[in-house]
Tab-separated table of C-alpha atoms in Angstrom:
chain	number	residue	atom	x	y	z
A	26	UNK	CA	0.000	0.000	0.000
A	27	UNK	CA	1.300	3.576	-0.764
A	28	UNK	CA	2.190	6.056	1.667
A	29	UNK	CA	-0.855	8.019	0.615
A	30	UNK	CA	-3.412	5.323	1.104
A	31	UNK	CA	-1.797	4.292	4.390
A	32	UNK	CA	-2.592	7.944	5.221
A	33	UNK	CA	-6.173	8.285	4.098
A	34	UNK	CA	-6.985	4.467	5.462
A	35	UNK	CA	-5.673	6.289	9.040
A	36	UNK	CA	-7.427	9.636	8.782
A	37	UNK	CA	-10.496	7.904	7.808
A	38	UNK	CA	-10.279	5.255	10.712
A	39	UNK	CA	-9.282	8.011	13.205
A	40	UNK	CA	-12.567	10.296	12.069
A	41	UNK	CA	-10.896	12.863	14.044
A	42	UNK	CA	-7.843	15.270	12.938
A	43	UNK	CA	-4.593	14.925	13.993
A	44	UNK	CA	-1.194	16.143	14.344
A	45	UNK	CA	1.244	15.860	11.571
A	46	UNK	CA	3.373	14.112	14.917
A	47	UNK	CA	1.002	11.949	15.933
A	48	UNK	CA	0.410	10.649	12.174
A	49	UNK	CA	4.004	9.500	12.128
A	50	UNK	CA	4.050	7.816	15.534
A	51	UNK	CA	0.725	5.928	14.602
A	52	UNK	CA	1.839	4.749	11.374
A	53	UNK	CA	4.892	3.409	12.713
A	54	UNK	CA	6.944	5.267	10.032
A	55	UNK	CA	10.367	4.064	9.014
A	56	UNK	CA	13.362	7.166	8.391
A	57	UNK	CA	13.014	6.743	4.355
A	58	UNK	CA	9.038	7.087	4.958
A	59	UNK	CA	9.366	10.216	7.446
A	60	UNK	CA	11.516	12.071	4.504
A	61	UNK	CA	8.187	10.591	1.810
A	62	UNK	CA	5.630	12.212	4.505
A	63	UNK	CA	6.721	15.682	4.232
A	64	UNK	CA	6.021	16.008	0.146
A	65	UNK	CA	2.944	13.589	0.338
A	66	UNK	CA	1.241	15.387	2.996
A	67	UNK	CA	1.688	18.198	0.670
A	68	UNK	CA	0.284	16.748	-2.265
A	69	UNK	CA	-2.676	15.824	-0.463
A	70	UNK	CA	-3.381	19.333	1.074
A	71	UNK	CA	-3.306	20.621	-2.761
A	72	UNK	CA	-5.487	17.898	-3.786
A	73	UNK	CA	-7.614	18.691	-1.029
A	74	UNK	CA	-8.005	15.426	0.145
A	75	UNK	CA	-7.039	16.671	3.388
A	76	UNK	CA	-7.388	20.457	5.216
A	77	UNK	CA	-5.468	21.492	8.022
A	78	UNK	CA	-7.590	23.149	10.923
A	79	UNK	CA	-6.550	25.290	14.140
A	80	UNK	CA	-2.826	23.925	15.731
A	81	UNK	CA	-1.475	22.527	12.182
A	82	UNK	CA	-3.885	19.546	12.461
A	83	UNK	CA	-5.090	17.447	9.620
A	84	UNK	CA	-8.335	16.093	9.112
A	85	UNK	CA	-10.748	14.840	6.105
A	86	UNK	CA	-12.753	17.113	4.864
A	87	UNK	CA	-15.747	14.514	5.308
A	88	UNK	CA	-15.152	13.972	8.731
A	89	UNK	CA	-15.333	17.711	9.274
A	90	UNK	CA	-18.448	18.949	7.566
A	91	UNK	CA	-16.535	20.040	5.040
A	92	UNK	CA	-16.798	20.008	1.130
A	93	UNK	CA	-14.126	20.449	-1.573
A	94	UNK	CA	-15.573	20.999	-5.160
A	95	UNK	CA	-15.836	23.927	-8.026
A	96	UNK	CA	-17.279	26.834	-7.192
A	97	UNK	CA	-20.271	27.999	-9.706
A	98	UNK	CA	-20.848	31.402	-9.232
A	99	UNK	CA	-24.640	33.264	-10.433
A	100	UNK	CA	-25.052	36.060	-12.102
A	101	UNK	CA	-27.191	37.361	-8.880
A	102	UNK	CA	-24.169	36.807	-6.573
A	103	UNK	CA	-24.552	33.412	-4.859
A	104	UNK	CA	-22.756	30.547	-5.700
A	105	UNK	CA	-23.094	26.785	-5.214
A	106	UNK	CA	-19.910	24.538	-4.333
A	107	UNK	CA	-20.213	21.377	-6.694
A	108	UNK	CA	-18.293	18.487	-4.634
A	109	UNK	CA	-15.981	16.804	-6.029
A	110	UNK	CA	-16.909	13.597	-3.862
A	111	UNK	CA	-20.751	12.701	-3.223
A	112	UNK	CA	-22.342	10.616	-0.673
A	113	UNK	CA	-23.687	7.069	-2.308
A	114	UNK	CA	-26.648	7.702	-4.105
A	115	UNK	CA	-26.386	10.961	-4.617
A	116	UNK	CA	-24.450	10.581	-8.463
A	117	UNK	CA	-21.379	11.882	-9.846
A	118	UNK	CA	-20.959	15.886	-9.266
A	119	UNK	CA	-21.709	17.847	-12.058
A	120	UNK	CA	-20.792	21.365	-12.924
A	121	UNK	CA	-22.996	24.777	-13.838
A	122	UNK	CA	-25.655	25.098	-11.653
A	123	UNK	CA	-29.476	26.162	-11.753
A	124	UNK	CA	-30.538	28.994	-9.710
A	125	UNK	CA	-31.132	27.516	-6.034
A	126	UNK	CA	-35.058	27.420	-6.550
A	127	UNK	CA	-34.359	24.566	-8.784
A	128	UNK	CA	-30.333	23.210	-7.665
A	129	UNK	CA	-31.569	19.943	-6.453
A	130	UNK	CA	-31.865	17.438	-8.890
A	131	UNK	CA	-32.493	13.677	-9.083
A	132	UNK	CA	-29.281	11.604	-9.303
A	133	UNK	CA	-29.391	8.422	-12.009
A	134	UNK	CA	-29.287	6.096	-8.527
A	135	UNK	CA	-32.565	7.605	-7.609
A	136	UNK	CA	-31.206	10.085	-4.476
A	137	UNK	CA	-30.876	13.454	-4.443
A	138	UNK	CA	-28.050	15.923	-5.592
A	139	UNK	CA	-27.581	18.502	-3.414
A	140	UNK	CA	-24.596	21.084	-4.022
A	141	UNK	CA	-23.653	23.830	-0.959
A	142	UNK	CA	-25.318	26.683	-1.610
A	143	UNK	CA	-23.246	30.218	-0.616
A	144	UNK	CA	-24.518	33.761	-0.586
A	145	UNK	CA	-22.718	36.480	-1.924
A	146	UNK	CA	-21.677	37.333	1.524
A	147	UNK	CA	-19.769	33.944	2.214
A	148	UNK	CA	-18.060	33.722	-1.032
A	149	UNK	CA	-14.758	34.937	0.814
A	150	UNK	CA	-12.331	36.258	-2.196
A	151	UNK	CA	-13.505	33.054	-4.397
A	152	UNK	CA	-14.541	33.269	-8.125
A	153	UNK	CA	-16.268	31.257	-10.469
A	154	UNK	CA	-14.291	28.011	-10.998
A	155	UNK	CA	-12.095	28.167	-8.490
A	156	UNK	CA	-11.622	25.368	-6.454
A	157	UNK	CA	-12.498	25.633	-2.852
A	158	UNK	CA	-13.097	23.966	0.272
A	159	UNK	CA	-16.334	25.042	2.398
A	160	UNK	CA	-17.748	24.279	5.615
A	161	UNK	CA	-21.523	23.131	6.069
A	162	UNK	CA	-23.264	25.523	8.529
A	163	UNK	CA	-27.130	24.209	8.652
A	164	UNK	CA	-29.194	22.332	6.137
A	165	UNK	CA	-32.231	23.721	5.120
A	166	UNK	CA	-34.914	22.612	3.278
A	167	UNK	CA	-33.429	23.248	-0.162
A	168	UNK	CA	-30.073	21.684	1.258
A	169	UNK	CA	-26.858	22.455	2.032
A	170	UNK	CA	-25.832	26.225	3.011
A	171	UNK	CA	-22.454	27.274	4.097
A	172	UNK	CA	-19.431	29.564	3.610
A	173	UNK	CA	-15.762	29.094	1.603
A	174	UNK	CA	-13.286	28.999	4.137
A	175	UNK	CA	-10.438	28.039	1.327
A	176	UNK	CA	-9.258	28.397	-1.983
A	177	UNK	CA	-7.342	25.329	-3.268
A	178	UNK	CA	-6.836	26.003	-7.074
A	179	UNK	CA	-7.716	29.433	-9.231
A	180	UNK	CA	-9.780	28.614	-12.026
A	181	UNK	CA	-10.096	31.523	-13.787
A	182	UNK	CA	-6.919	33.150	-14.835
A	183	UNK	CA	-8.123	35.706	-17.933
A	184	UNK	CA	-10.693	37.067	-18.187
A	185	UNK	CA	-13.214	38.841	-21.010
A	186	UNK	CA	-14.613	42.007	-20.981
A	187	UNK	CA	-15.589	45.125	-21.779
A	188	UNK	CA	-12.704	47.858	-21.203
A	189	UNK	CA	-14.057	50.899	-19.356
A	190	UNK	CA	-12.161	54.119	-17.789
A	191	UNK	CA	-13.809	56.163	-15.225
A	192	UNK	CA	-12.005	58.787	-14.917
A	193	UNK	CA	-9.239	57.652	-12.483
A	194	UNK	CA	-5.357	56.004	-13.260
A	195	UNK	CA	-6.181	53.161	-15.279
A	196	UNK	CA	-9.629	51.358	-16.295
A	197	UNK	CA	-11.640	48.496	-15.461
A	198	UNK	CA	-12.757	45.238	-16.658
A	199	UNK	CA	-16.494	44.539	-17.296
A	200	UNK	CA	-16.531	40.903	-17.320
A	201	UNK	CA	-18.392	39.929	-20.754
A	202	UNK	CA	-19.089	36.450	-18.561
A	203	UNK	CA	-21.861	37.569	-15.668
A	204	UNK	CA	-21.006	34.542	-13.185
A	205	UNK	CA	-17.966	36.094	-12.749
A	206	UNK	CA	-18.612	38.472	-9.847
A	207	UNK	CA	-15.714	40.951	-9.722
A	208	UNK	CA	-14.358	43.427	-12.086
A	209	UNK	CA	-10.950	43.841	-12.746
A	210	UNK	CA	-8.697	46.834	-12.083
A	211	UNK	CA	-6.308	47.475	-14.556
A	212	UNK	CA	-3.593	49.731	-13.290
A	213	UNK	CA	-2.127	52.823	-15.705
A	214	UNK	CA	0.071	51.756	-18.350
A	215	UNK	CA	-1.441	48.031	-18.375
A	216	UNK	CA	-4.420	48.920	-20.241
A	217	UNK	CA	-2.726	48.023	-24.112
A	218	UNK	CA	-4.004	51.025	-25.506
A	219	UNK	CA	-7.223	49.664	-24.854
A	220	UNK	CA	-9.989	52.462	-25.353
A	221	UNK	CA	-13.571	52.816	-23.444
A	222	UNK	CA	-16.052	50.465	-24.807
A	223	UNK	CA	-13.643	47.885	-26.265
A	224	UNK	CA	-13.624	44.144	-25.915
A	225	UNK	CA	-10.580	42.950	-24.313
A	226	UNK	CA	-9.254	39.769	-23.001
A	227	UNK	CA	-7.108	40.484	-19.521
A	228	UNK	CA	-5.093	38.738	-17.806
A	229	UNK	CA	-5.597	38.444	-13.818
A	230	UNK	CA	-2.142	39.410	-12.072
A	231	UNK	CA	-3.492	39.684	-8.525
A	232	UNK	CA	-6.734	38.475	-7.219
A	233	UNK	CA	-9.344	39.356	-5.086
A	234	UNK	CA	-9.389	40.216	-1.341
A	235	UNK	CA	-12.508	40.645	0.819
A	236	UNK	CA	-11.596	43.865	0.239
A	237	UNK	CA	-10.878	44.687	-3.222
A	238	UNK	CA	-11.454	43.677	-6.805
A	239	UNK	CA	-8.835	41.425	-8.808
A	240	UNK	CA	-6.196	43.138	-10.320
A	241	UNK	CA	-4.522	42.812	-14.306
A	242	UNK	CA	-3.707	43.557	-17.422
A	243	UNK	CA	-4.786	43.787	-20.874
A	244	UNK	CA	-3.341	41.531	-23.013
A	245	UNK	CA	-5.263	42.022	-26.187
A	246	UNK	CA	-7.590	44.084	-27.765
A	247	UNK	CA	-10.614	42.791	-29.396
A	248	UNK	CA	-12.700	45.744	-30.990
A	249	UNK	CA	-16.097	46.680	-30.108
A	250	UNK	CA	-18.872	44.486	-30.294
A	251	UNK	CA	-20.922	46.292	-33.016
A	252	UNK	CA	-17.857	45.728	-35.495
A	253	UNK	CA	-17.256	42.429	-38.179
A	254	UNK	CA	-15.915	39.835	-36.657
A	255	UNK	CA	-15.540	40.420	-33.087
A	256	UNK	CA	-17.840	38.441	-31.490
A	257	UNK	CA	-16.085	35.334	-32.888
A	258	UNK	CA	-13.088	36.647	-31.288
A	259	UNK	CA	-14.884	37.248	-27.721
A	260	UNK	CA	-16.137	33.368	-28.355
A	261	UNK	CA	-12.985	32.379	-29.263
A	262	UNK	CA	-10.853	34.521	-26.283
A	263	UNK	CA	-13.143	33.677	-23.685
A	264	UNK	CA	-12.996	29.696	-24.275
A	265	UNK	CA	-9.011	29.795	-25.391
A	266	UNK	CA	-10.269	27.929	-28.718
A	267	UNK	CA	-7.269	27.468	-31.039
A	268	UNK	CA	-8.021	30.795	-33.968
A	269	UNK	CA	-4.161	29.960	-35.977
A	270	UNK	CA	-3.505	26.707	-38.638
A	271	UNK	CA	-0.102	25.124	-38.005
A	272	UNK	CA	2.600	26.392	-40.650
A	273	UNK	CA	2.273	23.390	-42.620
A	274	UNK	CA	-1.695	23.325	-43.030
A	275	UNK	CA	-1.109	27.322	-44.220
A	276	UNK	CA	1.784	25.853	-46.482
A	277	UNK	CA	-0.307	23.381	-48.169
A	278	UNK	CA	-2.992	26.005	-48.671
A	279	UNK	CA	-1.362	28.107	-50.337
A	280	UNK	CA	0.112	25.963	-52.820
A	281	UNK	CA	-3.682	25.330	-54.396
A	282	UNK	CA	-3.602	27.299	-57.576
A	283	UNK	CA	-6.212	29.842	-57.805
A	284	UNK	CA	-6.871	29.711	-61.780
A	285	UNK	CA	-9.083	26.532	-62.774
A	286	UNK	CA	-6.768	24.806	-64.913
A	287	UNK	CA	-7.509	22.006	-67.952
A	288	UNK	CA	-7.337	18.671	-65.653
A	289	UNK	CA	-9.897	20.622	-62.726
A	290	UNK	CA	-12.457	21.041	-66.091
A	291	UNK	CA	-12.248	17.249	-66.558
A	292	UNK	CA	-15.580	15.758	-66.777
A	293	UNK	CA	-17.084	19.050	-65.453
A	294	UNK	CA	-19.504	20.987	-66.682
A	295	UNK	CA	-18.359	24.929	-66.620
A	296	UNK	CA	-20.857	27.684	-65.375
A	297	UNK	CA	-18.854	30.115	-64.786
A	298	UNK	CA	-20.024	32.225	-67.716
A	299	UNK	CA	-23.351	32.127	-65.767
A	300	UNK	CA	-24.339	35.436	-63.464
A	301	UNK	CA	-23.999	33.446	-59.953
A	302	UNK	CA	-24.239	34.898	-56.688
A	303	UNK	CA	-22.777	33.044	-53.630
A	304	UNK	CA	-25.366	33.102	-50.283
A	305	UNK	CA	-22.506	32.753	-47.876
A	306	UNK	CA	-22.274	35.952	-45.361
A	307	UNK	CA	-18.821	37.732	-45.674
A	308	UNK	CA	-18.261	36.532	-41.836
A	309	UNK	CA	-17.922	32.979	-43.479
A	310	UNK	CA	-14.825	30.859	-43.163
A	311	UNK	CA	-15.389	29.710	-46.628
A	312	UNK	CA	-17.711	30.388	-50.009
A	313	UNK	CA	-18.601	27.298	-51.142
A	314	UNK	CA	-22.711	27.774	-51.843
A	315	UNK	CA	-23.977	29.560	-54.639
A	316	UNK	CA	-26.956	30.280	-56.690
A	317	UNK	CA	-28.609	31.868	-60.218
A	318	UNK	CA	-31.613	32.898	-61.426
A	319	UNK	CA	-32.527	32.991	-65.059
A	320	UNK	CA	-35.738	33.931	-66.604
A	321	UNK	CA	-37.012	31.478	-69.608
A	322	UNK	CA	-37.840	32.650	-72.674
A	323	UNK	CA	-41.569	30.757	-72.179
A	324	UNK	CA	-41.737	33.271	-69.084
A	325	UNK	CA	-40.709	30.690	-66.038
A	326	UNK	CA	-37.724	30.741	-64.133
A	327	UNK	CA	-34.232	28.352	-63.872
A	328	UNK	CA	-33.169	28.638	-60.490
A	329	UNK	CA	-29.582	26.629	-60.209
A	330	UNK	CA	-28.074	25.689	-57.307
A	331	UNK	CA	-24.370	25.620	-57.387
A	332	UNK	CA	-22.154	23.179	-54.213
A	333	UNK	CA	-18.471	23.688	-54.285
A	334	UNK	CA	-16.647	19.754	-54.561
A	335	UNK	CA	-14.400	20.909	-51.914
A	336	UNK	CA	-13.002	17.241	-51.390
A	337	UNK	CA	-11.429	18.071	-54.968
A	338	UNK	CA	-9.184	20.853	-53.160
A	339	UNK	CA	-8.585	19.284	-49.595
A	340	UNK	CA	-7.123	14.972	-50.740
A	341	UNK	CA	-8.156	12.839	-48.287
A	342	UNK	CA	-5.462	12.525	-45.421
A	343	UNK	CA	-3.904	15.734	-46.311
A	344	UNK	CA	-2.243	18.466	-44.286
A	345	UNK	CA	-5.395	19.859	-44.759
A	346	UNK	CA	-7.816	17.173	-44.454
């Protein structure tokens, strides 16, 4: 058995916390195993598998009415810890939450979920996704309520938003996201050039205290929301989606020829003398649907309908493929 399951199989017999001295004397711990304790104790306290409490003790957090699990933040200013371990029958955890008329839900076993609900005045300096541990204060009829009383692991490092200045050094941060509770200070000379009513993705350098709001930088400017394009790159900011091709893929690319040549007209029929008008938006990635619309000489109408054969462009198991 590891040194980390010998641990947990203690704490867990023990169901009380203990002293980081007593844990070695009760597990009998060899030299080499007392120099292992140190780094796996540690390892455990950022997993959150164990908390320490008043006096450097350790406990479980499920021996202390304690729960360690994402934080999901509303746009009203509660929040609901998701735990990261449930009780049997209650399901796996799950994130995003409803608001807490509706957070209970029924688990596939039958039981019921039931994630700690915090108000805005016991969210400590947490924000949406971080993860935390809280302590259970009551249970009332919708479930669980309590208060963060730790933050294991930041979850949100950048964030998206709209770039305001008030007046003062500096700006601020609207967060385009509204679970995320706090806006963020940008100091003078860390706003990028970044002008009132921008989109901007920032980057948090300091965060939250009970007493103040999170503190960053701009590290690019997006445009304003009324211009082309810059929703997609709010979308694609916000969600760190991948917006570049590897080199290759662009190579590849840009070795298609742009002029139709003799062995592209094979077995094709050519329209191109034809009055066509593509139906693709010019947001689109690509233009590969078209129309026309002829009158007949009898007085009806030839409507064509014209499909790009993009497979002839992109081989199968190309760079581009």
């Amino acid at each position: 058995m590891s040194l980390r399951d010998r641990v947990l199989e203690f704490m867990a017999a023990t169901g009380k916390p203990v002293a980081v001295r007593e844990l070695v004397r009760r597990l009998d711990l060899d030299k080499e195993a007392r120099r292992e304790l140190k780094p796996a104790l540690r390892r455990l306290l950022e997993e959150g598998a164990l908390v320490t409490i008043r006096g450097g003790r350790l406990g479980l957090p499920s021996h202390m009415n304690l729960v360690v699990g994402r934080l999901q933040c509303n746009a009203s200013g509660y929040g609901f810890v998701v735990p990261e371990v449930r009780p049997p029958g209650e399901g796996p955890a799950r994130g995003g939450r409803k608001p807490r008329s509706a957070r209970e839900g029924t688990a596939p076993s039958g039981g019921r979920r039931k994630d700690l609900y915090v108000s805005a005045a016991h969210m400590k300096e947490a924000l949406h996704g971080d993860r935390v541990v809280a302590r259970v204060e009551r249970v009332g009829p919708r479930g669980p309520e309590g208060r963060i009383i730790r933050i294991l692991e930041r979850g949100l490092l950048r964030i998206v938003g709209r770039f305001e200045d008030d007046g003062r050094a500096g700006g601020r941060v609207v967060p385009f996201d509204r679970r995320v509770l706090h806006e963020l200070f940008v100091p003078a000379g860390d706003e990028a050039g970044a002008r009132p009513g921008q989109m901007v993705l920032a980057e948090i350098t300091r965060p939250p205290t009970a007493t103040r709001n999170p503190i960053g930088r701009v590290l690019e400017v997006l445009g304003r929301l009324d211009e082309k394009g810059v929703d997609l790159k709010v979308v694609v900011a916000k969600y760190g989606l991948p917006h570049a091709f590897p080199e290759e893929v662009e190579a590849e690319a840009a070795r298609v020829p742009a002029a139709v040549g003799e062995a592209d007209r094979a077995g094709r029929t050519d329209f191109r003398g034809w009055d066509t008008v593509t139906v693709d938006p010019e947001t689109a990635r690509d233009h590969d649907d078209a129309i026309s619309l002829d009158r007949r000489a009898d007085g009806g109408w030839r409507l064509a309908v014209h499909i790009a054969d993009v497979a002839h462009y992109v081989p199968a198991g190309s760079r581009v493929d």
